[in-house]
Coordinates of C-alpha atoms in Angstrom, one line a residue:
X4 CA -60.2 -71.8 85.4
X5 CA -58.6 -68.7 85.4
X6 CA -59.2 -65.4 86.2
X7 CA -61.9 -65.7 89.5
X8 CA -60.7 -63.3 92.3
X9 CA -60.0 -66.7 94.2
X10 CA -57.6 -69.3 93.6
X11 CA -60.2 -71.9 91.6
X12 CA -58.7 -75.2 91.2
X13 CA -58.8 -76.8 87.7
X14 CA -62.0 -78.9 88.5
X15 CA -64.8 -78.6 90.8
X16 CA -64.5 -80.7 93.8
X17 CA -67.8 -81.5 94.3
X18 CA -67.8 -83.7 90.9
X19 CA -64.5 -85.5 91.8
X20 CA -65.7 -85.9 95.4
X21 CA -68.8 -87.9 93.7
X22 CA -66.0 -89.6 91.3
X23 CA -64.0 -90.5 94.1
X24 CA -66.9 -92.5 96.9
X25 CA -66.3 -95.7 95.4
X26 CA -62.5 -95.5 95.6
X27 CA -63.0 -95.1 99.4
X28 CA -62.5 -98.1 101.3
X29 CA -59.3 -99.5 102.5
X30 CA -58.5 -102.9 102.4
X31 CA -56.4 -103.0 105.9
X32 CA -59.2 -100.6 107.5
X33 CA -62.4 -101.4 108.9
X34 CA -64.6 -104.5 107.9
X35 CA -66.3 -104.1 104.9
X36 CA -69.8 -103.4 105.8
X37 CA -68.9 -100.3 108.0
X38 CA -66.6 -99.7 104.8
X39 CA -69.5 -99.8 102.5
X40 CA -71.7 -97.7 105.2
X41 CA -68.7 -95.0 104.8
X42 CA -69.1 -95.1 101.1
X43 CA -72.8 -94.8 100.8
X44 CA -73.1 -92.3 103.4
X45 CA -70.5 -90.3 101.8
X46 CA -72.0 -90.4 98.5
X47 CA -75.2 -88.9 100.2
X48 CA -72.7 -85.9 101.5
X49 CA -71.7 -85.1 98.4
X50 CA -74.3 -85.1 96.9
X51 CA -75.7 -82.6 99.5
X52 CA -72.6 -80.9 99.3
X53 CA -73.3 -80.7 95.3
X54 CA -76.7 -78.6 95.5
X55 CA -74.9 -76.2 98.7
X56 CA -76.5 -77.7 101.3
X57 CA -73.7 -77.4 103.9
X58 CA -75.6 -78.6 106.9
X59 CA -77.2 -81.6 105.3
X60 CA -73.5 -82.5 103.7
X61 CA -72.0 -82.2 107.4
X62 CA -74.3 -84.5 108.8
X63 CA -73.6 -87.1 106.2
X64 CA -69.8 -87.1 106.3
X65 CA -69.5 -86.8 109.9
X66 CA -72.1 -90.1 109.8
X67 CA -69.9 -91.6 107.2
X68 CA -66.4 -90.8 109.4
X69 CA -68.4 -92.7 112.2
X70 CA -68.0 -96.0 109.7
X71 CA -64.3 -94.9 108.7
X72 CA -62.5 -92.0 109.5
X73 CA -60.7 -92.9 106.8
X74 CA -62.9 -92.3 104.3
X75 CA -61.1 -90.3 101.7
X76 CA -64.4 -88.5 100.5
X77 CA -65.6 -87.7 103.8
X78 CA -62.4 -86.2 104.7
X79 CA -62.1 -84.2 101.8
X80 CA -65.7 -83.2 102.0
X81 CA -65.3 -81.7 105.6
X82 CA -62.2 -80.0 104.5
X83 CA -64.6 -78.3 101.8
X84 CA -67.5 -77.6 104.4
X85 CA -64.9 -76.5 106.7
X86 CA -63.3 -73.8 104.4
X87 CA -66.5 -72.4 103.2
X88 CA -67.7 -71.8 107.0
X89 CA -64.6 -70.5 107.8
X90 CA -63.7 -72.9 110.1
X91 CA -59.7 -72.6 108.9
X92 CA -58.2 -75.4 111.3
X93 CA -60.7 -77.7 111.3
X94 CA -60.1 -77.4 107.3
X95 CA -56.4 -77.8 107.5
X96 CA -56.7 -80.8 109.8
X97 CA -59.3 -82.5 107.5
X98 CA -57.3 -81.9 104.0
X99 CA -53.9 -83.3 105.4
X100 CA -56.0 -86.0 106.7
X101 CA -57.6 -86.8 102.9
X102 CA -53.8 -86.2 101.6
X103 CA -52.8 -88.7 104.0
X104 CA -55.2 -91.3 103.0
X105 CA -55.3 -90.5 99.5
X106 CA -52.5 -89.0 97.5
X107 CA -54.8 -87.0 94.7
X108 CA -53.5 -84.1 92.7
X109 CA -57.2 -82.3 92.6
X110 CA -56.9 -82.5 96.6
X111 CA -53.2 -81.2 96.5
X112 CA -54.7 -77.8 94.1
X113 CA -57.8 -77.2 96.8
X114 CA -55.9 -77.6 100.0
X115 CA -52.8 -75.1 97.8
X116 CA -55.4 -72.4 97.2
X117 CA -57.1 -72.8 100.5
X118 CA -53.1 -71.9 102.3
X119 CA -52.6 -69.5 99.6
X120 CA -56.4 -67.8 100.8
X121 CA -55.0 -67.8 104.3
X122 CA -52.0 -66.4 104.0
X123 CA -49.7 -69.3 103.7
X124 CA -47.8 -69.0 100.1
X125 CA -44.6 -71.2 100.9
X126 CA -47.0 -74.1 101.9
X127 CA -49.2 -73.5 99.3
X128 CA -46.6 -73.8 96.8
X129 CA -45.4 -76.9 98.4
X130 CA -48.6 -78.3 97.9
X131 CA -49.0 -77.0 94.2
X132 CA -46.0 -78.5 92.9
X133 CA -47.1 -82.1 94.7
X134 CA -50.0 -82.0 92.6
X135 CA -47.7 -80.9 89.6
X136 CA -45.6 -83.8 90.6
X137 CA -47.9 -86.8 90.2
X138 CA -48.5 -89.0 87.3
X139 CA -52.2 -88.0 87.2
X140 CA -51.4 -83.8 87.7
X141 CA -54.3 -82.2 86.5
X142 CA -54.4 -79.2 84.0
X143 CA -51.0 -78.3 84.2
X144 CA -51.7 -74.9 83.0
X145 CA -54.2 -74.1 85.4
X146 CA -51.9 -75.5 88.6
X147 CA -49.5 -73.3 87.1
X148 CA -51.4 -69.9 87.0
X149 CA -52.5 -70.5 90.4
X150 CA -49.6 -71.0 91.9
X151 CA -47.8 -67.8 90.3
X152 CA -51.2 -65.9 91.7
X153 CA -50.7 -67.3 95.1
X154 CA -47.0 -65.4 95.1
X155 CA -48.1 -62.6 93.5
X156 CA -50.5 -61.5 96.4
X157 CA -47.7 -62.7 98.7
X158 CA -45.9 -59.8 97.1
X159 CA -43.3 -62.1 95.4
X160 CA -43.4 -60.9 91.7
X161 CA -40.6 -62.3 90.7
X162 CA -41.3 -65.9 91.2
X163 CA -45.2 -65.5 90.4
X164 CA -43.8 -64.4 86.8
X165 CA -41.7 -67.7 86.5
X166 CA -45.0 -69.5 87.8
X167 CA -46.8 -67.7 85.3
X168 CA -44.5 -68.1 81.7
X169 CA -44.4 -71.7 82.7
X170 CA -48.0 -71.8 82.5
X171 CA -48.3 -69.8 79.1
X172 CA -45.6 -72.5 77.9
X173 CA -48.4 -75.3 78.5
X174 CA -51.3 -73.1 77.4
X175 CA -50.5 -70.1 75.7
X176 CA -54.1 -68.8 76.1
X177 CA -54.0 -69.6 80.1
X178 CA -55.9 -66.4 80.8
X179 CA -54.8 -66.1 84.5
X180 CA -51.3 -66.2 83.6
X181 CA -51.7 -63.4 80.5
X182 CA -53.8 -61.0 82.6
X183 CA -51.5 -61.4 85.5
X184 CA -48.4 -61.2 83.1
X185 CA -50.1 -57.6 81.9
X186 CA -50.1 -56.6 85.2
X187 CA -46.7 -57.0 86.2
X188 CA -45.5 -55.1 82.9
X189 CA -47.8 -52.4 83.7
X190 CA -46.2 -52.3 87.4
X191 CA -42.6 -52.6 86.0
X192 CA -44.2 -49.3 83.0
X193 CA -43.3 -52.0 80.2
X194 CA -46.3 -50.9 78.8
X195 CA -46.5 -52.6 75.0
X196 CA -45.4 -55.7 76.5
X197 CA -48.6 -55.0 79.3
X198 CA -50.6 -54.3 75.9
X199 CA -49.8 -57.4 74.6
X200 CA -50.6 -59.5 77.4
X201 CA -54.0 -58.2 77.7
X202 CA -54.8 -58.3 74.0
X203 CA -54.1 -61.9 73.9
X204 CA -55.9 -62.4 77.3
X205 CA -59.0 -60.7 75.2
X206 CA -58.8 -63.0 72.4
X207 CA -58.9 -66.1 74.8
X208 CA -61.9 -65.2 76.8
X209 CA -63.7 -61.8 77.6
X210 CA -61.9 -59.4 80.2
X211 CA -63.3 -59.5 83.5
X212 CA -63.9 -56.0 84.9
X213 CA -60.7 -55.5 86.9
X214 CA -58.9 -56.7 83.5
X215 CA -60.7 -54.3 81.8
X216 CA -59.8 -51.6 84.3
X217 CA -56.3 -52.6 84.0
X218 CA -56.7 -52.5 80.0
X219 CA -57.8 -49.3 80.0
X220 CA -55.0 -47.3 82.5
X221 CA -52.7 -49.2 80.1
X222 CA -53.7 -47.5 77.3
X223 CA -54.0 -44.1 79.1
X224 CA -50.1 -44.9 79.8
X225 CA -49.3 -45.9 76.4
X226 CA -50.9 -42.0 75.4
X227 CA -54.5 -43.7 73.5
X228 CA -57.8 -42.1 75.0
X229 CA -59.9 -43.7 72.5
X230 CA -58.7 -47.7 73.1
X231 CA -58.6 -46.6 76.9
X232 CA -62.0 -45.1 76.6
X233 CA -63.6 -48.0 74.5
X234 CA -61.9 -50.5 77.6
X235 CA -63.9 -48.1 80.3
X236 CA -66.8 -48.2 78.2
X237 CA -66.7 -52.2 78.4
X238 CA -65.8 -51.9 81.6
X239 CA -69.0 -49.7 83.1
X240 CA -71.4 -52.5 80.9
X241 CA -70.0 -55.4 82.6
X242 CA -70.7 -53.9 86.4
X243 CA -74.1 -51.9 85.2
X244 CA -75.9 -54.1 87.3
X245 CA -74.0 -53.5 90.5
X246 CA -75.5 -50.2 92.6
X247 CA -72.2 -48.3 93.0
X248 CA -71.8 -44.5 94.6
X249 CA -70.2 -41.5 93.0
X250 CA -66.8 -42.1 94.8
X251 CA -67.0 -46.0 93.9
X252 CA -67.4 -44.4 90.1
X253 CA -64.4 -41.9 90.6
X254 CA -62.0 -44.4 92.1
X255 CA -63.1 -46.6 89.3
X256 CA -62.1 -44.8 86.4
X257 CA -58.1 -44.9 85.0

């Protein structure tokens, strides 16, 4: 995962909610038919919730909460439906409700970006290093990154930098973690060690336009019009497609 303008978690949900339906019953819950209902109908959700179908996915967890509302996919596939409409409590409320049923890491990354996304950092974080905390933490690396992005646009650059060389020390190609790195050396005019970060960002994966962007004012600061030009030249390919107006183009350029 890496360098979205989100906070993408290190897997997508939709294929560990699908992993996750036949972990769902609960042995001290409801009888096992209305269990099994729960299961099957959840499946159906996300399977519906697989192909974007929001509506149809709705109607199939809320049907499969009807058999259990503790059904650990249903939960966790309302919290889903809930932060893509924009429905921000009713997301909250259903995530802490899958946490409480189920203690999963790849729940503890979703519900840390969603807080993160609305302006909740300190929770987010809380929730981050949960997930970092279990025996089954998923990519380290990628929990990491996210976490030190979710307090850097909290405006706390000092702790997203610790975030962020802790991820680099798991994966030293993490490219949220170099490209954010690059950034805060360009902000603090440390602009080799910017240059650095971005090169190696470059090697792991292709810049995204912003990175590019970012590449090339770094080598306007550094004093090389011909790397920074070559970076803006990358940079107008990659968003050729997107109808922008003279002003968009000004603003765009280092």
């Amino acid at each position: 995962m890496s360098r979205s303008a989100g906070l993408p978690v290190a897997l997508t949900l939709v294929s560990v909610l699908l992993a996750g339906v036949g972990l769902a019953g609960c042995a001290a819950g409801p009888s096992v038919d209305r269990a099994n209902a729960a299961e099957a109908t959840a499946d159906i959700g996300a399977e519906h919730l697989r192909r974007g179908d929001n509506d149809r996915a709705r109607t199939a967890f809320k049907r499969a909460l009807s058999y259990d509302d503790d059904n650990f996919t249903a939960n966790w596939g309302m919290a889903v439906i809930s932060d893509r409409t924009n429905a921000v409590h009713s997301a909250q409320r259903y995530f802490e409700h899958a946490l409480a049923v189920r203690d999963v890491p790849a729940v503890y990354n979703s519900y840390a970006a969603f807080l993160c996304r609305h302006d909740q950092p300190e929770r987010g974080i809380e929730m981050f290093r949960r997930a970092l905390a279990s025996d089954n933490a998923v990519d380290r690396a990628d929990t990491l990154a996210n976490a030190g992005l979710c307090l850097a646009r909290a405006n706390k650059r000092k702790r997203a930098a610790d975030y962020f060389r802790r991820a680099l020390e798991a994966n030293a190609d993490q490219t949220t973690a170099l490209t954010q790195m690059a950034k805060i050396a360009y902000h603090e005019r440390d602009y080799m060690r910017a240059r650095a970060f971005t090169e190696r960002a470059d090697s792991a994966t292709p810049l995204a336009p912003d990175q590019l962007r970012l590449a090339a004012r770094i080598e306007k600061a550094l004093g090389d019009p011909a790397a920074a030009s070559a970076y803006m030249t990358r940079y107008d390919d990659a968003v050729s497609a997107a109808p922008r107006s003279s002003s968009e183009l000004e603003q765009a350029r280092p």
